[in-house]
Amino acid sequence: MNNFEFKNPTKILFGEGQIENLSKEIPKNSKILMLYGGGSIKKNGIYDQVKEALSNYEVVEFGGIPANPEYSVLMKALKLIKNENIDCLLAVGGGSVIDGTKFLSAAALYKGDSPWNLLTDNKPITEGMPFATVLTLPATGSEMNSGAVITREETKEKLAMGGPGLFPVFSILDPQVIRSIPQRQLANGITDAFTHVLEQYMTYPTGALLQDRFAESILQTLVEVAPAILKDPADYNAASNFMWSCTMALNGLIQQGVPGDWAVHAMGHELTALYGIDHARTLAIVGPNHYRYNFESKKVKLAQYAERIWNIVEGTVEEKANIGIEKTEEFFHSLGINTKLSEYTDEYSETGSIVSKRFTDRGWTGLGEHKTLTPSDAEKIIEMSY
Amino acid sequence: MNNFEFKNPTKILFGEGQIENLSKEIPKNSKILMLYGGGSIKKNGIYDQVKEALSNYEVVEFGGIPANPEYSVLMKALKLIKNENIDCLLAVGGGSVIDGTKFLSAAALYKGDSPWNLLTDNKPITEGMPFATVLTLPATGSEMNSGAVITREETKEKLAMGGPGLFPVFSILDPQVIRSIPQRQLANGITDAFTHVLEQYMTYPTGALLQDRFAESILQTLVEVAPAILKDPADYNAASNFMWSCTMALNGLIQQGVPGDWAVHAMGHELTALYGIDHARTLAIVGPNHYRYNFESKKVKLAQYAERIWNIVEGTVEEKANIGIEKTEEFFHSLGINTKLSEYTDEYSETGSIVSKRFTDRGWTGLGEHKTLTPSDAEKIIEMSY
């Protein structure tokens, strides 16, 4: 097990009816900017619940944060924060709204020239304006971590930021919100959380027995509840296990003391930036082929995964490992997720070299848990994914 | 899954060599009271490591906190805190030293008449003097939770306190400390952590799939590493998994959204208060018989436990559940832990009625996950444990 430092101060309020506790958590006299996305919260009743819970506060609203939160849109919200003397941010949405809110939390206190530097500086963010979240779409884990990914259409970039100053003060997780989520987004959420776990688990054995089992616990639970969630998103018990699994998949816990891969995300982000493919689907496109390409270094963990998640107890390490990859792909297919790039775009024939060049231009020489995956390797993995 | 609120702000610094990072975490100019137990830290080198890491601070020392931290001893430390204008506490020890430090953290800021009221008031502690820990004995999880148990010899009482103000600011977990722990205490630590998980898991099914699996992950890991730990406490990898498992067993995570039992602890505490039996050993005495006595309401979880921890896949629910109890007892025996009260004291013949009377006198009418276990039930369980 590797040395680690772990701290996660976010308070979680989990369960039905927790939205009404918003006013217990937000200091009196706060001036709140409520941020949300395309307006689905106005149809499913969450907007009304939040507004009612905040009836004793001064609340300014900023809607329209798109999936893959866009820098130019967020810059408008930043202007509002400054003009209205906002002192507290409340994200009501999924990972995109929460990530956008994290950027705003940091940008609101940023003293430098351009807030874009927060994404290019590669420095941990140590302070931000206090913010909280009401999660409406389980998937990214952003509600209980300190990371964010921001997109800039102008330059076709999608970059990450984070640091100890960017944990939500609290997050409200009411599994009832899942009732009104479209199938497509539910499938994305399951795929996203599943891949988050794999990025922290599918590396090489380091003797971190407990972390491995925690990771496997999340994978097993996602596999168990996925059919129930897709069949009936109003199944409260399935929804609550799904929601808590997504949070636990990326709140830092299972990453402690073990290597992380994250090359699947790095490649996936490029596919979203280039073609606008849903984030989760890019992970399903790249992930299995990443494991095929890096088979030798990952086969021991792949075999353990095949055994513990898919009950593949017969065969050699290599045989089990291969079945593990196939089962992963089958699982994504069972959710209605396509796993070939050509199923999403006709303009794929140069994608491998385009991504390779973008990695090289950004100075990225080695990704993955060994920091040895080169832009040329990424090119081949993406070509395997056409 | 039940609704829950969860927040755990303690920072963990885990791994070899982390003690030297003490000075990175404690604010400059702090006046520190360093608290420890019987002095084993002076023999195993931890005292020297801590003193060296704190060489730039003003440090006052208070040693001699006994196992089952004793109120009258702690009152002397409290006087020192006030006389020396201490503003920061550092526990260097196991659960007893840390629990004692938590009491002192609360008592240092307490405005009422007698600090003993902190234990009898049953009010959550919301503020305390900042404190940190260097864990020397993995077992209780006190290094990452906000609870403490204090003993008062004068009245033969052992009572609990806790609240959001009593989380350590940070805790240092260096698995190398395990090298010098005597076998008896290692066996106690494994038993204690194992029972902590059972108290939060061995109740009735609530559909909390992920929490169940996390609990099982800890149990599986403790079972896996126990022989290696006892054979060679210097096995760093086994030690690190043991240490992290003990912390995760009682840092609040696996308790979220599920019922807790904790009657085993309530009964065990009395056996320690009456006969001075090691805390962990009282749990091993009472636990299996508690499960036998409450078999009907716990058999479904007992069977799940038998299946997932002990690979008992054949048989009825009742058969598997019974084997699960037997396996638990065998596990304790494999650690060298006796599971009958008569193996610890000759004066056991009235223990059941004594404990029952003490529960009644304290006004406790119902323990366990259903709050239906009466003092008379406790009497029978303890009689089964003779």
Coordinates of N, CA and C in Angstrom, one line a residue, chain B residues 1 23 38 75 107 126 130 163 242 250 283 300 310 327 370:
Chain B
M1 N -32.8 1.6 2.3 CA -31.7 2.4 3.0 C -32.4 3.6 3.8
S23 N 4.8 18.5 12.1 CA 5.0 20.0 12.1 C 4.3 20.7 10.9
G38 N 1.1 4.2 29.1 CA 2.0 3.6 30.1 C 3.5 3.8 29.8
M75 N -8.6 14.2 35.0 CA -8.8 15.4 35.7 C -7.5 16.1 36.0
A107 N -13.7 18.9 27.7 CA -13.6 19.4 29.1 C -12.9 20.8 29.2
T126 N -20.4 19.8 20.7 CA -20.2 20.6 19.5 C -18.9 21.3 19.4
P130 N -8.8 22.0 19.7 CA -8.2 21.2 18.6 C -7.3 20.1 19.1
G163 N -19.8 13.7 19.5 CA -20.4 14.8 18.8 C -19.5 15.4 17.8
F242 N -4.4 -4.0 8.0 CA -5.0 -4.1 9.3 C -5.3 -2.7 9.9
L250 N -14.8 2.0 12.0 CA -15.6 2.8 12.9 C -15.3 4.3 12.7
L283 N -16.1 -8.3 24.1 CA -16.9 -8.3 22.9 C -17.0 -9.8 22.4
V300 N -31.1 -13.7 8.9 CA -30.9 -13.4 7.4 C -29.5 -12.8 7.2
W310 N -17.4 -16.4 5.1 CA -16.9 -17.8 5.4 C -17.1 -18.8 4.3
K327 N -18.3 -19.9 13.2 CA -17.0 -19.4 12.5 C -16.5 -18.2 13.2
H370 N -33.5 -2.9 17.3 CA -34.9 -2.6 17.5 C -35.3 -1.9 18.8

